[in-house]
Amino acid sequence: LPYSKQMTKSWTNKGAMSFDGVVFDSETSVVTELNLGGACLSGSLSANSSLFRLHHLRYLLLSDNYFDSFSFLPGLGKLTNLEFLDLSYMGLVGEIPSSISSLNRLTELRLAGNKLIGSFSPLFNLSKLSSLNLDDQKKKKSIFFSPKTQLLFF
Protein backbone atom coordinates (compact mmCIF):
# COMPACT_ATOMS: atom_id res chain seq x y z
CA LEU A 1 0.00 0.00 0.00
CA PRO A 2 1.37 3.41 -0.94
CA TYR A 3 1.24 5.17 2.41
CA SER A 4 1.95 2.29 4.75
CA LYS A 5 2.71 3.11 8.38
CA GLN A 6 5.12 5.84 7.30
CA MET A 7 2.11 8.17 7.03
CA THR A 8 1.35 8.24 10.73
CA LYS A 9 5.03 8.16 11.73
CA SER A 10 5.26 11.96 11.30
CA TRP A 11 2.47 12.39 13.86
CA THR A 12 4.80 11.62 16.76
CA ASN A 13 7.04 14.66 16.21
CA LYS A 14 5.81 17.19 18.79
CA GLY A 15 7.44 20.14 17.04
CA ALA A 16 5.98 19.37 13.62
CA MET A 17 3.73 21.97 11.99
CA SER A 18 2.35 19.51 9.42
CA PHE A 19 1.49 15.85 9.37
CA ASP A 20 1.20 13.45 6.44
CA GLY A 21 -2.42 13.03 5.44
CA VAL A 22 -3.68 15.96 7.56
CA VAL A 23 -4.70 19.37 6.20
CA PHE A 24 -5.33 22.31 8.51
CA ASP A 25 -7.32 25.46 7.70
CA SER A 26 -4.76 28.23 7.23
CA GLU A 27 -6.79 30.78 9.21
CA THR A 28 -8.34 28.77 12.04
CA SER A 29 -5.86 25.84 12.26
CA VAL A 30 -8.68 23.30 12.53
CA VAL A 31 -8.35 19.98 10.72
CA THR A 32 -10.34 20.06 7.47
CA GLU A 33 -8.94 17.03 5.65
CA LEU A 34 -7.83 13.64 6.91
CA ASN A 35 -6.42 11.18 4.39
CA LEU A 36 -5.78 7.84 6.03
CA GLY A 37 -6.41 5.84 2.86
CA GLY A 38 -4.06 2.88 2.63
CA ALA A 39 -2.43 3.73 5.97
CA CYS A 40 -2.51 0.07 7.10
CA LEU A 41 -4.69 0.96 10.07
CA SER A 42 -6.20 -1.97 11.90
CA GLY A 43 -7.73 -2.77 15.24
CA SER A 44 -10.76 -1.06 16.66
CA LEU A 45 -12.25 2.37 16.16
CA SER A 46 -15.24 3.25 18.29
CA ALA A 47 -18.09 5.69 17.68
CA ASN A 48 -16.78 7.86 20.55
CA SER A 49 -13.30 8.14 19.03
CA SER A 50 -11.67 11.57 19.00
CA LEU A 51 -11.89 11.36 15.20
CA PHE A 52 -15.57 12.24 15.49
CA ARG A 53 -14.79 15.43 17.41
CA LEU A 54 -13.19 16.92 14.29
CA HIS A 55 -16.37 18.86 13.51
CA HIS A 56 -14.73 21.04 10.84
CA LEU A 57 -13.62 18.00 8.82
CA ARG A 58 -14.67 18.29 5.16
CA TYR A 59 -12.73 15.40 3.59
CA LEU A 60 -12.28 11.98 5.18
CA LEU A 61 -10.55 9.07 3.50
CA LEU A 62 -10.46 5.79 5.42
CA SER A 63 -10.27 3.44 2.42
CA ASP A 64 -8.12 0.33 2.37
CA ASN A 65 -7.89 -0.06 6.15
CA TYR A 66 -8.91 -3.08 8.18
CA PHE A 67 -10.81 -2.47 11.38
CA ASP A 68 -11.94 -5.34 13.62
CA SER A 69 -15.53 -4.11 13.60
CA PHE A 70 -17.55 -1.28 12.22
CA SER A 71 -18.94 0.03 15.51
CA PHE A 72 -17.50 3.43 14.54
CA LEU A 73 -20.02 3.93 11.71
CA PRO A 74 -22.64 5.71 13.88
CA GLY A 75 -19.97 8.31 14.71
CA LEU A 76 -19.85 9.42 11.08
CA GLY A 77 -23.14 11.24 11.61
CA LYS A 78 -21.34 13.74 13.88
CA LEU A 79 -19.16 14.92 11.00
CA THR A 80 -21.87 17.11 9.47
CA ASN A 81 -19.43 19.29 7.49
CA LEU A 82 -18.16 16.35 5.42
CA GLU A 83 -18.22 16.95 1.68
CA PHE A 84 -16.18 13.89 0.69
CA LEU A 85 -16.19 10.45 2.35
CA ASP A 86 -14.25 7.42 1.15
CA LEU A 87 -14.94 4.09 2.87
CA SER A 88 -13.87 1.95 -0.11
CA TYR A 89 -12.33 -1.49 0.30
CA MET A 90 -12.80 -1.69 4.04
CA GLY A 91 -14.71 -4.96 4.06
CA LEU A 92 -18.00 -3.32 5.03
CA VAL A 93 -20.81 -5.86 5.03
CA GLY A 94 -24.53 -5.17 5.27
CA GLU A 95 -26.61 -2.08 4.69
CA ILE A 96 -25.36 1.42 3.96
CA PRO A 97 -24.87 2.98 7.41
CA SER A 98 -27.88 5.08 8.42
CA SER A 99 -25.54 7.65 10.01
CA ILE A 100 -24.60 8.77 6.49
CA SER A 101 -28.10 10.25 6.09
CA SER A 102 -27.18 13.20 8.36
CA LEU A 103 -24.23 14.24 6.17
CA ASN A 104 -26.20 16.94 4.31
CA ARG A 105 -23.13 18.59 2.76
CA LEU A 106 -21.79 15.38 1.24
CA THR A 107 -21.10 15.73 -2.49
CA GLU A 108 -19.04 12.58 -3.04
CA LEU A 109 -19.34 9.18 -1.38
CA ARG A 110 -17.11 6.21 -2.20
CA LEU A 111 -18.18 2.79 -0.99
CA ALA A 112 -16.54 0.63 -3.69
CA GLY A 113 -15.28 -2.86 -2.97
CA ASN A 114 -17.58 -3.53 0.00
CA LYS A 115 -20.44 -6.01 0.33
CA LEU A 116 -23.34 -3.65 0.84
CA ILE A 117 -26.90 -4.88 0.49
CA GLY A 118 -30.37 -3.69 1.30
CA SER A 119 -31.86 -0.23 1.26
CA PHE A 120 -30.32 2.89 -0.24
CA SER A 121 -32.66 5.05 1.86
CA PRO A 122 -29.81 6.64 3.90
CA LEU A 123 -28.78 8.36 0.66
CA PHE A 124 -32.17 9.89 -0.13
CA ASN A 125 -31.61 12.93 2.15
CA LEU A 126 -28.28 13.79 0.54
CA SER A 127 -29.46 16.48 -1.87
CA LYS A 128 -25.91 17.69 -2.62
CA LEU A 129 -24.58 14.21 -3.44
CA SER A 130 -23.33 14.31 -7.02
CA SER A 131 -21.01 11.30 -7.04
CA LEU A 132 -21.53 7.85 -5.54
CA ASN A 133 -19.10 5.02 -6.21
CA LEU A 134 -20.37 1.54 -5.44
CA ASP A 135 -18.17 -0.29 -7.94
CA ASP A 136 -17.92 -3.99 -7.29
CA GLN A 137 -14.61 -5.22 -8.63
CA LYS A 138 -15.62 -8.90 -8.49
CA LYS A 139 -18.79 -8.43 -10.53
CA LYS A 140 -17.36 -5.68 -12.78
CA LYS A 141 -20.54 -3.70 -12.23
CA SER A 142 -20.95 0.03 -11.63
CA ILE A 143 -23.90 1.56 -9.83
CA PHE A 144 -24.82 5.22 -10.12
CA PHE A 145 -27.32 6.92 -7.85
CA SER A 146 -29.26 10.13 -8.36
CA PRO A 147 -30.52 11.44 -5.00
CA LYS A 148 -32.83 13.93 -6.67
CA THR A 149 -34.77 11.23 -8.51
CA GLN A 150 -33.89 8.43 -6.09
CA LEU A 151 -32.99 6.22 -9.04
CA LEU A 152 -30.15 3.76 -9.41
CA PHE A 153 -28.47 3.25 -12.76
CA PHE A 154 -26.51 0.09 -13.54
PDB file of N, CA and C in Angstrom, residues 69-153:
ATOM      1  N   SER A  69     -14.070  -4.206  13.696  1.00  0.00           N
ATOM      2  CA  SER A  69     -15.530  -4.110  13.604  1.00  0.00           C
ATOM      3  C   SER A  69     -15.868  -2.740  13.031  1.00  0.00           C
ATOM      4  N   PHE A  70     -17.122  -2.546  12.793  1.00  0.00           N
ATOM      5  CA  PHE A  70     -17.553  -1.276  12.222  1.00  0.00           C
ATOM      6  C   PHE A  70     -18.456  -0.537  13.190  1.00  0.00           C
ATOM      7  N   SER A  71     -18.160  -0.658  14.479  1.00  0.00           N
ATOM      8  CA  SER A  71     -18.936   0.026  15.513  1.00  0.00           C
ATOM      9  C   SER A  71     -18.732   1.542  15.451  1.00  0.00           C
ATOM     10  N   PHE A  72     -17.753   1.994  14.677  1.00  0.00           N
ATOM     11  CA  PHE A  72     -17.501   3.428  14.540  1.00  0.00           C
ATOM     12  C   PHE A  72     -18.477   4.099  13.571  1.00  0.00           C
ATOM     13  N   LEU A  73     -19.167   3.346  12.747  1.00  0.00           N
ATOM     14  CA  LEU A  73     -20.018   3.934  11.710  1.00  0.00           C
ATOM     15  C   LEU A  73     -21.056   4.923  12.230  1.00  0.00           C
ATOM     16  N   PRO A  74     -21.700   4.702  13.380  1.00  0.00           N
ATOM     17  CA  PRO A  74     -22.636   5.714  13.879  1.00  0.00           C
ATOM     18  C   PRO A  74     -21.967   7.065  14.145  1.00  0.00           C
ATOM     19  N   GLY A  75     -20.694   7.070  14.459  1.00  0.00           N
ATOM     20  CA  GLY A  75     -19.972   8.311  14.715  1.00  0.00           C
ATOM     21  C   GLY A  75     -19.849   9.199  13.487  1.00  0.00           C
ATOM     22  N   LEU A  76     -19.950   8.617  12.306  1.00  0.00           N
ATOM     23  CA  LEU A  76     -19.850   9.415  11.083  1.00  0.00           C
ATOM     24  C   LEU A  76     -20.899  10.518  11.038  1.00  0.00           C
ATOM     25  N   GLY A  77     -22.058  10.267  11.612  1.00  0.00           N
ATOM     26  CA  GLY A  77     -23.142  11.244  11.611  1.00  0.00           C
ATOM     27  C   GLY A  77     -22.796  12.537  12.331  1.00  0.00           C
ATOM     28  N   LYS A  78     -21.767  12.526  13.163  1.00  0.00           N
ATOM     29  CA  LYS A  78     -21.342  13.737  13.881  1.00  0.00           C
ATOM     30  C   LYS A  78     -20.511  14.670  13.000  1.00  0.00           C
ATOM     31  N   LEU A  79     -20.036  14.156  11.888  1.00  0.00           N
ATOM     32  CA  LEU A  79     -19.160  14.924  11.004  1.00  0.00           C
ATOM     33  C   LEU A  79     -19.999  15.618   9.931  1.00  0.00           C
ATOM     34  N   THR A  80     -20.860  16.524  10.356  1.00  0.00           N
ATOM     35  CA  THR A  80     -21.870  17.113   9.473  1.00  0.00           C
ATOM     36  C   THR A  80     -21.306  18.074   8.434  1.00  0.00           C
ATOM     37  N   ASN A  81     -20.035  18.421   8.498  1.00  0.00           N
ATOM     38  CA  ASN A  81     -19.428  19.288   7.486  1.00  0.00           C
ATOM     39  C   ASN A  81     -18.749  18.497   6.369  1.00  0.00           C
ATOM     40  N   LEU A  82     -18.812  17.170   6.447  1.00  0.00           N
ATOM     41  CA  LEU A  82     -18.157  16.355   5.424  1.00  0.00           C
ATOM     42  C   LEU A  82     -18.738  16.636   4.044  1.00  0.00           C
ATOM     43  N   GLU A  83     -17.847  16.806   3.088  1.00  0.00           N
ATOM     44  CA  GLU A  83     -18.222  16.951   1.683  1.00  0.00           C
ATOM     45  C   GLU A  83     -17.770  15.741   0.886  1.00  0.00           C
ATOM     46  N   PHE A  84     -16.765  15.038   1.388  1.00  0.00           N
ATOM     47  CA  PHE A  84     -16.182  13.894   0.693  1.00  0.00           C
ATOM     48  C   PHE A  84     -15.925  12.796   1.727  1.00  0.00           C
ATOM     49  N   LEU A  85     -16.395  11.582   1.449  1.00  0.00           N
ATOM     50  CA  LEU A  85     -16.193  10.454   2.354  1.00  0.00           C
ATOM     51  C   LEU A  85     -15.831   9.231   1.537  1.00  0.00           C
ATOM     52  N   ASP A  86     -14.700   8.616   1.857  1.00  0.00           N
ATOM     53  CA  ASP A  86     -14.248   7.417   1.155  1.00  0.00           C
ATOM     54  C   ASP A  86     -14.089   6.277   2.158  1.00  0.00           C
ATOM     55  N   LEU A  87     -14.980   5.302   2.045  1.00  0.00           N
ATOM     56  CA  LEU A  87     -14.938   4.094   2.873  1.00  0.00           C
ATOM     57  C   LEU A  87     -14.736   2.866   1.985  1.00  0.00           C
ATOM     58  N   SER A  88     -14.081   3.030   0.853  1.00  0.00           N
ATOM     59  CA  SER A  88     -13.875   1.952  -0.112  1.00  0.00           C
ATOM     60  C   SER A  88     -12.940   0.875   0.429  1.00  0.00           C
ATOM     61  N   TYR A  89     -13.203  -0.343   0.023  1.00  0.00           N
ATOM     62  CA  TYR A  89     -12.329  -1.490   0.297  1.00  0.00           C
ATOM     63  C   TYR A  89     -11.982  -1.641   1.770  1.00  0.00           C
ATOM     64  N   MET A  90     -12.990  -1.521   2.600  1.00  0.00           N
ATOM     65  CA  MET A  90     -12.799  -1.693   4.038  1.00  0.00           C
ATOM     66  C   MET A  90     -13.440  -2.978   4.545  1.00  0.00           C
ATOM     67  N   GLY A  91     -14.053  -3.734   3.648  1.00  0.00           N
ATOM     68  CA  GLY A  91     -14.705  -4.962   4.059  1.00  0.00           C
ATOM     69  C   GLY A  91     -16.043  -4.732   4.727  1.00  0.00           C
ATOM     70  N   LEU A  92     -16.682  -3.587   4.460  1.00  0.00           N
ATOM     71  CA  LEU A  92     -17.999  -3.316   5.035  1.00  0.00           C
ATOM     72  C   LEU A  92     -19.003  -4.330   4.502  1.00  0.00           C
ATOM     73  N   VAL A  93     -19.808  -4.863   5.399  1.00  0.00           N
ATOM     74  CA  VAL A  93     -20.811  -5.858   5.035  1.00  0.00           C
ATOM     75  C   VAL A  93     -22.146  -5.407   5.600  1.00  0.00           C
ATOM     76  N   GLY A  94     -23.197  -5.512   4.797  1.00  0.00           N
ATOM     77  CA  GLY A  94     -24.530  -5.171   5.274  1.00  0.00           C
ATOM     78  C   GLY A  94     -25.089  -3.959   4.575  1.00  0.00           C
ATOM     79  N   GLU A  95     -25.947  -3.235   5.273  1.00  0.00           N
ATOM     80  CA  GLU A  95     -26.613  -2.078   4.688  1.00  0.00           C
ATOM     81  C   GLU A  95     -25.733  -0.832   4.766  1.00  0.00           C
ATOM     82  N   ILE A  96     -26.040   0.127   3.910  1.00  0.00           N
ATOM     83  CA  ILE A  96     -25.364   1.419   3.963  1.00  0.00           C
ATOM     84  C   ILE A  96     -25.667   2.026   5.329  1.00  0.00           C
ATOM     85  N   PRO A  97     -24.650   2.462   6.048  1.00  0.00           N
ATOM     86  CA  PRO A  97     -24.867   2.977   7.414  1.00  0.00           C
ATOM     87  C   PRO A  97     -25.882   4.129   7.440  1.00  0.00           C
ATOM     88  N   SER A  98     -26.847   4.043   8.325  1.00  0.00           N
ATOM     89  CA  SER A  98     -27.879   5.079   8.420  1.00  0.00           C
ATOM     90  C   SER A  98     -27.302   6.421   8.862  1.00  0.00           C
ATOM     91  N   SER A  99     -26.160   6.403   9.548  1.00  0.00           N
ATOM     92  CA  SER A  99     -25.535   7.650  10.007  1.00  0.00           C
ATOM     93  C   SER A  99     -25.148   8.552   8.843  1.00  0.00           C
ATOM     94  N   ILE A 100     -24.971   7.981   7.668  1.00  0.00           N
ATOM     95  CA  ILE A 100     -24.602   8.774   6.489  1.00  0.00           C
ATOM     96  C   ILE A 100     -25.727   9.740   6.118  1.00  0.00           C
ATOM     97  N   SER A 101     -26.962   9.413   6.479  1.00  0.00           N
ATOM     98  CA  SER A 101     -28.102  10.252   6.092  1.00  0.00           C
ATOM     99  C   SER A 101     -28.047  11.662   6.688  1.00  0.00           C
ATOM    100  N   SER A 102     -27.270  11.868   7.745  1.00  0.00           N
ATOM    101  CA  SER A 102     -27.182  13.202   8.359  1.00  0.00           C
ATOM    102  C   SER A 102     -26.049  14.042   7.769  1.00  0.00           C
ATOM    103  N   LEU A 103     -25.351  13.522   6.783  1.00  0.00           N
ATOM    104  CA  LEU A 103     -24.234  14.245   6.167  1.00  0.00           C
ATOM    105  C   LEU A 103     -24.748  15.077   4.992  1.00  0.00           C
ATOM    106  N   ASN A 104     -25.502  16.128   5.304  1.00  0.00           N
ATOM    107  CA  ASN A 104     -26.205  16.941   4.309  1.00  0.00           C
ATOM    108  C   ASN A 104     -25.302  17.658   3.319  1.00  0.00           C
ATOM    109  N   ARG A 105     -24.045  17.857   3.655  1.00  0.00           N
ATOM    110  CA  ARG A 105     -23.127  18.585   2.764  1.00  0.00           C
ATOM    111  C   ARG A 105     -22.328  17.652   1.861  1.00  0.00           C
ATOM    112  N   LEU A 106     -22.553  16.357   2.002  1.00  0.00           N
ATOM    113  CA  LEU A 106     -21.788  15.375   1.243  1.00  0.00           C
ATOM    114  C   LEU A 106     -22.055  15.502  -0.257  1.00  0.00           C
ATOM    115  N   THR A 107     -20.981  15.667  -1.030  1.00  0.00           N
ATOM    116  CA  THR A 107     -21.104  15.726  -2.486  1.00  0.00           C
ATOM    117  C   THR A 107     -20.543  14.476  -3.147  1.00  0.00           C
ATOM    118  N   GLU A 108     -19.612  13.799  -2.472  1.00  0.00           N
ATOM    119  CA  GLU A 108     -19.036  12.581  -3.039  1.00  0.00           C
ATOM    120  C   GLU A 108     -18.913  11.522  -1.955  1.00  0.00           C
ATOM    121  N   LEU A 109     -19.379  10.317  -2.298  1.00  0.00           N
ATOM    122  CA  LEU A 109     -19.343   9.178  -1.384  1.00  0.00           C
ATOM    123  C   LEU A 109     -18.791   7.982  -2.134  1.00  0.00           C
ATOM    124  N   ARG A 110     -17.735   7.390  -1.582  1.00  0.00           N
ATOM    125  CA  ARG A 110     -17.108   6.215  -2.198  1.00  0.00           C
ATOM    126  C   ARG A 110     -17.252   5.025  -1.260  1.00  0.00           C
ATOM    127  N   LEU A 111     -17.949   4.018  -1.756  1.00  0.00           N
ATOM    128  CA  LEU A 111     -18.177   2.786  -0.988  1.00  0.00           C
ATOM    129  C   LEU A 111     -17.767   1.554  -1.791  1.00  0.00           C
ATOM    130  N   ALA A 112     -16.922   1.716  -2.788  1.00  0.00           N
ATOM    131  CA  ALA A 112     -16.535   0.629  -3.690  1.00  0.00           C
ATOM    132  C   ALA A 112     -15.858  -0.513  -2.938  1.00  0.00           C
ATOM    133  N   GLY A 113     -15.997  -1.712  -3.492  1.00  0.00           N
ATOM    134  CA  GLY A 113     -15.281  -2.864  -2.965  1.00  0.00           C
ATOM    135  C   GLY A 113     -15.779  -3.393  -1.641  1.00  0.00           C
ATOM    136  N   ASN A 114     -16.965  -3.010  -1.228  1.00  0.00           N
ATOM    137  CA  ASN A 114     -17.577  -3.527  -0.002  1.00  0.00           C
ATOM    138  C   ASN A 114     -18.743  -4.431  -0.380  1.00  0.00           C
ATOM    139  N   LYS A 115     -19.312  -5.104   0.576  1.00  0.00           N
ATOM    140  CA  LYS A 115     -20.440  -6.006   0.328  1.00  0.00           C
ATOM    141  C   LYS A 115     -21.700  -5.419   0.940  1.00  0.00           C
ATOM    142  N   LEU A 116     -22.163  -4.343   0.328  1.00  0.00           N
ATOM    143  CA  LEU A 116     -23.341  -3.647   0.843  1.00  0.00           C
ATOM    144  C   LEU A 116     -24.600  -4.172   0.169  1.00  0.00           C
ATOM    145  N   ILE A 117     -25.621  -4.372   0.988  1.00  0.00           N
ATOM    146  CA  ILE A 117     -26.898  -4.877   0.493  1.00  0.00           C
ATOM    147  C   ILE A 117     -28.020  -4.061   1.111  1.00  0.00           C
ATOM    148  N   GLY A 118     -29.220  -4.301   0.652  1.00  0.00           N
ATOM    149  CA  GLY A 118     -30.371  -3.686   1.297  1.00  0.00           C
ATOM    150  C   GLY A 118     -30.711  -2.324   0.761  1.00  0.00           C
ATOM    151  N   SER A 119     -31.272  -1.515   1.619  1.00  0.00           N
ATOM    152  CA  SER A 119     -31.857  -0.232   1.259  1.00  0.00           C
ATOM    153  C   SER A 119     -30.811   0.848   0.996  1.00  0.00           C
ATOM    154  N   PHE A 120     -31.130   1.709   0.034  1.00  0.00           N
ATOM    155  CA  PHE A 120     -30.324   2.890  -0.241  1.00  0.00           C
ATOM    156  C   PHE A 120     -30.946   4.117   0.408  1.00  0.00           C
ATOM    157  N   SER A 121     -31.934   3.923   1.263  1.00  0.00           N
ATOM    158  CA  SER A 121     -32.661   5.052   1.857  1.00  0.00           C
ATOM    159  C   SER A 121     -31.779   6.038   2.627  1.00  0.00           C
ATOM    160  N   PRO A 122     -30.649   5.636   3.241  1.00  0.00           N
ATOM    161  CA  PRO A 122     -29.807   6.645   3.903  1.00  0.00           C
ATOM    162  C   PRO A 122     -29.283   7.710   2.929  1.00  0.00           C
ATOM    163  N   LEU A 123     -29.297   7.419   1.647  1.00  0.00           N
ATOM    164  CA  LEU A 123     -28.777   8.361   0.660  1.00  0.00           C
ATOM    165  C   LEU A 123     -29.829   9.355   0.178  1.00  0.00           C
ATOM    166  N   PHE A 124     -31.085   9.076   0.431  1.00  0.00           N
ATOM    167  CA  PHE A 124     -32.166   9.891  -0.127  1.00  0.00           C
ATOM    168  C   PHE A 124     -32.178  11.322   0.403  1.00  0.00           C
ATOM    169  N   ASN A 125     -31.647  11.579   1.581  1.00  0.00           N
ATOM    170  CA  ASN A 125     -31.615  12.929   2.148  1.00  0.00           C
ATOM    171  C   ASN A 125     -30.423  13.750   1.664  1.00  0.00           C
ATOM    172  N   LEU A 126     -29.534  13.135   0.928  1.00  0.00           N
ATOM    173  CA  LEU A 126     -28.283  13.788   0.537  1.00  0.00           C
ATOM    174  C   LEU A 126     -28.475  14.556  -0.769  1.00  0.00           C
ATOM    175  N   SER A 127     -29.104  15.709  -0.673  1.00  0.00           N
ATOM    176  CA  SER A 127     -29.462  16.480  -1.867  1.00  0.00           C
ATOM    177  C   SER A 127     -28.250  17.036  -2.611  1.00  0.00           C
ATOM    178  N   LYS A 128     -27.112  17.160  -1.965  1.00  0.00           N
ATOM    179  CA  LYS A 128     -25.913  17.692  -2.619  1.00  0.00           C
ATOM    180  C   LYS A 128     -25.037  16.593  -3.206  1.00  0.00           C
ATOM    181  N   LEU A 129     -25.387  15.332  -2.956  1.00  0.00           N
ATOM    182  CA  LEU A 129     -24.583  14.206  -3.440  1.00  0.00           C
ATOM    183  C   LEU A 129     -24.595  14.184  -4.967  1.00  0.00           C
ATOM    184  N   SER A 130     -23.424  14.322  -5.563  1.00  0.00           N
ATOM    185  CA  SER A 130     -23.334  14.305  -7.019  1.00  0.00           C
ATOM    186  C   SER A 130     -22.531  13.118  -7.526  1.00  0.00           C
ATOM    187  N   SER A 131     -21.820  12.428  -6.628  1.00  0.00           N
ATOM    188  CA  SER A 131     -21.011  11.295  -7.042  1.00  0.00           C
ATOM    189  C   SER A 131     -21.070  10.202  -5.978  1.00  0.00           C
ATOM    190  N   LEU A 132     -21.471   9.024  -6.415  1.00  0.00           N
ATOM    191  CA  LEU A 132     -21.532   7.850  -5.543  1.00  0.00           C
ATOM    192  C   LEU A 132     -20.835   6.714  -6.247  1.00  0.00           C
ATOM    193  N   ASN A 133     -19.822   6.140  -5.617  1.00  0.00           N
ATOM    194  CA  ASN A 133     -19.104   5.024  -6.212  1.00  0.00           C
ATOM    195  C   ASN A 133     -19.385   3.773  -5.405  1.00  0.00           C
ATOM    196  N   LEU A 134     -20.080   2.837  -6.042  1.00  0.00           N
ATOM    197  CA  LEU A 134     -20.370   1.536  -5.438  1.00  0.00           C
ATOM    198  C   LEU A 134     -19.794   0.419  -6.293  1.00  0.00           C
ATOM    199  N   ASP A 135     -18.748   0.712  -7.061  1.00  0.00           N
ATOM    200  CA  ASP A 135     -18.169  -0.294  -7.944  1.00  0.00           C
ATOM    201  C   ASP A 135     -17.891  -1.576  -7.187  1.00  0.00           C
ATOM    202  N   ASP A 136     -18.194  -2.673  -7.844  1.00  0.00           N
ATOM    203  CA  ASP A 136     -17.922  -3.990  -7.286  1.00  0.00           C
ATOM    204  C   ASP A 136     -16.913  -4.654  -8.209  1.00  0.00           C
ATOM    205  N   GLN A 137     -15.680  -4.718  -7.781  1.00  0.00           N
ATOM    206  CA  GLN A 137     -14.614  -5.223  -8.635  1.00  0.00           C
ATOM    207  C   GLN A 137     -14.813  -6.686  -9.028  1.00  0.00           C
ATOM    208  N   LYS A 138     -15.429  -7.480  -8.175  1.00  0.00           N
ATOM    209  CA  LYS A 138     -15.625  -8.895  -8.486  1.00  0.00           C
ATOM    210  C   LYS A 138     -16.671  -9.091  -9.573  1.00  0.00           C
ATOM    211  N   LYS A 139     -17.714  -8.272  -9.556  1.00  0.00           N
ATOM    212  CA  LYS A 139     -18.793  -8.427 -10.528  1.00  0.00           C
ATOM    213  C   LYS A 139     -18.630  -7.504 -11.722  1.00  0.00           C
ATOM    214  N   LYS A 140     -17.609  -6.639 -11.699  1.00  0.00           N
ATOM    215  CA  LYS A 140     -17.362  -5.683 -12.778  1.00  0.00           C
ATOM    216  C   LYS A 140     -18.625  -4.891 -13.106  1.00  0.00           C
ATOM    217  N   LYS A 141     -19.296  -4.424 -12.069  1.00  0.00           N
ATOM    218  CA  LYS A 141     -20.543  -3.696 -12.234  1.00  0.00           C
ATOM    219  C   LYS A 141     -20.418  -2.335 -11.564  1.00  0.00           C
ATOM    220  N   SER A 142     -20.923  -1.306 -12.215  1.00  0.00           N
ATOM    221  CA  SER A 142     -20.946   0.027 -11.630  1.00  0.00           C
ATOM    222  C   SER A 142     -22.383   0.405 -11.322  1.00  0.00           C
ATOM    223  N   ILE A 143     -22.577   1.098 -10.227  1.00  0.00           N
ATOM    224  CA  ILE A 143     -23.904   1.558  -9.833  1.00  0.00           C
ATOM    225  C   ILE A 143     -23.834   3.059  -9.642  1.00  0.00           C
ATOM    226  N   PHE A 144     -24.752   3.772 -10.256  1.00  0.00           N
ATOM    227  CA  PHE A 144     -24.816   5.222 -10.122  1.00  0.00           C
ATOM    228  C   PHE A 144     -26.141   5.583  -9.486  1.00  0.00           C
ATOM    229  N   PHE A 145     -26.125   6.546  -8.609  1.00  0.00           N
ATOM    230  CA  PHE A 145     -27.317   6.923  -7.855  1.00  0.00           C
ATOM    231  C   PHE A 145     -27.602   8.404  -8.031  1.00  0.00           C
ATOM    232  N   SER A 146     -28.845   8.727  -8.278  1.00  0.00           N
ATOM    233  CA  SER A 146     -29.261  10.126  -8.363  1.00  0.00           C
ATOM    234  C   SER A 146     -30.171  10.426  -7.181  1.00  0.00           C
ATOM    235  N   PRO A 147     -29.694  11.177  -6.177  1.00  0.00           N
ATOM    236  CA  PRO A 147     -30.516  11.436  -4.998  1.00  0.00           C
ATOM    237  C   PRO A 147     -31.754  12.267  -5.309  1.00  0.00           C
ATOM    238  N   LYS A 148     -31.680  13.089  -6.343  1.00  0.00           N
ATOM    239  CA  LYS A 148     -32.832  13.927  -6.671  1.00  0.00           C
ATOM    240  C   LYS A 148     -34.002  13.102  -7.184  1.00  0.00           C
ATOM    241  N   THR A 149     -33.703  12.076  -7.981  1.00  0.00           N
ATOM    242  CA  THR A 149     -34.772  11.230  -8.513  1.00  0.00           C
ATOM    243  C   THR A 149     -34.902   9.922  -7.741  1.00  0.00           C
ATOM    244  N   GLN A 150     -33.959   9.663  -6.866  1.00  0.00           N
ATOM    245  CA  GLN A 150     -33.894   8.432  -6.086  1.00  0.00           C
ATOM    246  C   GLN A 150     -33.854   7.203  -6.987  1.00  0.00           C
ATOM    247  N   LEU A 151     -33.117   7.312  -8.095  1.00  0.00           N
ATOM    248  CA  LEU A 151     -32.987   6.218  -9.042  1.00  0.00           C
ATOM    249  C   LEU A 151     -31.567   5.696  -9.059  1.00  0.00           C
ATOM    250  N   LEU A 152     -31.450   4.399  -9.236  1.00  0.00           N
ATOM    251  CA  LEU A 152     -30.151   3.763  -9.407  1.00  0.00           C
ATOM    252  C   LEU A 152     -29.981   3.410 -10.872  1.00  0.00           C
ATOM    253  N   PHE A 153     -28.776   3.602 -11.387  1.00  0.00           N
ATOM    254  CA  PHE A 153     -28.472   3.253 -12.764  1.00  0.00           C
ATOM    255  C   PHE A 153     -27.341   2.235 -12.757  1.00  0.00           C
TER     256      PHE A 153
END
